[in-house]
Amino acid sequence: MEKKLLNLLLAVCIASFPFLFKGPKMRENLLIFFSKGVIATLIDAYVVGRQKLEYPVRPFPKIFKTNIIYDMLFFPILSVIWVKISYNDNFGKILLKSLIFSVPMSVGQWIMEKYTGLFKWKKWSPFHTFVSVNFTLFTIRGFIGLIKILDKLKGKQEITES
């Protein structure tokens, strides 16, 4: 059953690509996707290395100790969606929208840990998932906010040079 769930998740992730990576903000979306992939992979490698959790069923188990579908596809895609829906929001709305993502993710992982062999929590809990998801969402959102500021400064500089 676990392999079927992972294959379904992989199929959903791949099917979402054409819808997420089109339009005028494609560069930003790709930057979000790859940045979140790096952050999620680093955090997950640390957590798995510290034996706080493990992935008994995962792709390429002889090569990776983490689940690369989560780290390099699923979480980055969720971050792209989150940044898209919170792009022009103030801090309060961004905080609320982060809860819309992190609470279901924490509850979903808790349920999956109980009823499947996809995760094995040793020194981990839904609270840890909640904190790590929010940390990475806000890190990526801050990174994109910085890029927006730099783009505005660059635009002002180009106007004064003309």
Coordinates of C-alpha atoms in Angstrom, one line a residue:
M1 CA 0.0 0.0 0.0
E2 CA 2.8 2.5 0.8
K3 CA 4.4 2.2 -2.6
K4 CA 1.0 2.9 -4.2
L5 CA 0.6 6.0 -2.0
L6 CA 4.1 7.2 -3.0
N7 CA 3.4 6.5 -6.7
L8 CA 0.1 8.4 -6.4
L9 CA 1.8 11.3 -4.8
L10 CA 4.5 11.3 -7.5
A11 CA 1.8 11.3 -10.2
V12 CA -0.1 14.2 -8.6
C13 CA 3.2 16.2 -8.3
I14 CA 4.2 15.6 -11.9
A15 CA 0.6 16.4 -13.1
S16 CA 0.7 19.8 -11.3
F17 CA 3.9 21.0 -13.0
P18 CA 2.2 22.5 -16.1
F19 CA -0.3 24.4 -14.0
L20 CA 2.3 25.8 -11.5
F21 CA 5.1 26.8 -13.8
K22 CA 3.5 29.0 -16.4
G23 CA 2.9 32.7 -16.7
P24 CA 4.9 35.8 -15.9
K25 CA 6.2 34.6 -12.5
M26 CA 7.7 31.4 -13.8
R27 CA 11.2 32.5 -12.7
E28 CA 10.0 33.2 -9.2
N29 CA 8.1 29.9 -9.0
L30 CA 11.1 27.9 -10.1
L31 CA 13.2 29.8 -7.6
I32 CA 10.7 28.9 -4.8
F33 CA 10.5 25.3 -6.0
F34 CA 14.3 24.7 -6.0
S35 CA 15.0 26.8 -2.8
K36 CA 12.3 24.8 -0.9
G37 CA 13.7 21.6 -2.2
V38 CA 17.2 22.4 -0.9
I39 CA 15.9 23.6 2.5
A40 CA 13.5 20.6 2.9
T41 CA 16.3 18.2 1.9
L42 CA 18.8 19.7 4.3
I43 CA 16.4 19.8 7.3
D44 CA 15.1 16.3 6.5
A45 CA 18.7 14.9 6.2
Y46 CA 19.5 16.5 9.6
V47 CA 16.4 15.1 11.3
V48 CA 16.9 11.6 9.8
G49 CA 20.6 11.7 10.7
R50 CA 19.7 12.5 14.3
Q51 CA 17.3 9.6 14.2
K52 CA 14.3 11.6 15.1
L53 CA 12.3 10.0 12.3
E54 CA 12.8 7.6 9.5
Y55 CA 11.2 6.6 6.2
P56 CA 10.9 2.8 6.0
V57 CA 9.4 3.0 2.5
R58 CA 11.0 5.5 0.2
P59 CA 12.4 5.7 -3.4
F60 CA 16.0 4.6 -3.9
P61 CA 16.5 3.4 -0.3
K62 CA 20.1 2.5 -0.9
I63 CA 21.0 6.0 -2.0
F64 CA 18.7 8.3 0.1
K65 CA 17.8 8.0 3.7
T66 CA 15.1 10.7 3.2
N67 CA 12.0 10.5 1.0
I68 CA 12.9 12.5 -2.0
I69 CA 9.3 12.7 -3.3
Y70 CA 8.4 14.7 -0.2
D71 CA 11.6 16.8 -0.1
M72 CA 12.2 17.5 -3.7
L73 CA 8.6 17.5 -5.2
F74 CA 5.7 17.6 -2.7
F75 CA 6.9 20.3 -0.2
P76 CA 8.4 22.5 -2.9
I77 CA 5.1 22.4 -4.9
L78 CA 3.1 23.2 -1.8
S79 CA 5.5 26.2 -1.2
V80 CA 4.9 27.4 -4.8
I81 CA 1.1 27.2 -4.2
W82 CA 1.4 28.9 -0.8
V83 CA 3.5 31.8 -2.1
K84 CA 1.1 32.2 -5.1
I85 CA -2.0 32.5 -2.8
S86 CA -0.2 34.8 -0.3
Y87 CA 1.9 36.9 -2.7
N88 CA 0.2 40.3 -2.1
D89 CA -1.1 39.7 1.5
N90 CA -0.2 41.4 4.7
F91 CA 1.5 39.6 7.6
G92 CA -1.8 38.6 9.2
K93 CA -3.2 37.0 6.1
I94 CA 0.1 35.3 5.4
L95 CA 0.0 33.8 9.0
L96 CA -3.5 32.6 8.5
K97 CA -2.7 31.0 5.2
S98 CA 0.3 29.3 6.6
L99 CA -2.0 27.6 9.2
I100 CA -4.2 26.4 6.3
F101 CA -1.1 24.5 5.1
S102 CA 0.7 23.5 8.2
V103 CA -2.2 22.3 10.4
P104 CA -3.5 19.8 7.8
M105 CA 0.0 18.7 7.0
S106 CA 0.7 18.0 10.6
V107 CA -2.5 16.1 11.2
G108 CA -2.1 14.3 7.9
Q109 CA 1.4 13.1 8.8
W110 CA 0.2 12.1 12.2
I111 CA -2.5 9.9 10.6
M112 CA -0.1 8.5 8.0
E113 CA 2.4 7.7 10.7
K114 CA -0.2 5.8 12.7
Y115 CA -1.8 3.9 9.8
T116 CA 1.0 3.4 7.2
G117 CA 4.6 2.5 7.1
L118 CA 5.7 5.7 5.3
F119 CA 7.0 7.5 8.4
K120 CA 8.4 6.2 11.7
W121 CA 8.5 8.9 14.3
K122 CA 11.0 8.3 17.0
K123 CA 11.6 11.7 18.6
W124 CA 9.1 13.5 16.4
S125 CA 5.5 14.7 16.8
P126 CA 2.8 16.7 14.9
F127 CA 4.2 19.8 16.7
H128 CA 7.6 19.3 15.1
T129 CA 6.0 18.9 11.7
F130 CA 4.0 22.1 12.3
V131 CA 7.0 24.1 13.3
S132 CA 9.2 22.8 10.5
V133 CA 6.6 23.4 7.8
N134 CA 6.0 26.9 9.1
F135 CA 9.7 27.7 9.4
T136 CA 10.3 26.6 5.8
L137 CA 7.2 28.4 4.5
F138 CA 8.2 31.7 6.1
T139 CA 11.8 31.3 5.1
I140 CA 10.8 30.9 1.5
R141 CA 8.3 33.7 1.7
G142 CA 10.9 36.0 3.2
F143 CA 13.3 35.1 0.4
I144 CA 10.6 35.9 -2.2
G145 CA 9.9 39.2 -0.3
L146 CA 13.6 40.1 -0.6
I147 CA 13.6 39.3 -4.3
K148 CA 10.5 41.6 -4.7
I149 CA 12.3 44.4 -2.9
L150 CA 15.4 43.9 -5.1
D151 CA 13.3 43.9 -8.2
K152 CA 11.7 47.2 -7.2
L153 CA 15.1 48.7 -6.5
K154 CA 16.4 47.5 -9.8
G155 CA 13.4 49.0 -11.6
K156 CA 13.9 52.3 -9.9
Q157 CA 17.6 52.3 -10.8
E158 CA 16.8 51.6 -14.5
I159 CA 14.4 54.5 -14.5
T160 CA 17.0 56.9 -13.1
E161 CA 19.6 55.7 -15.6
S162 CA 17.3 56.4 -18.6

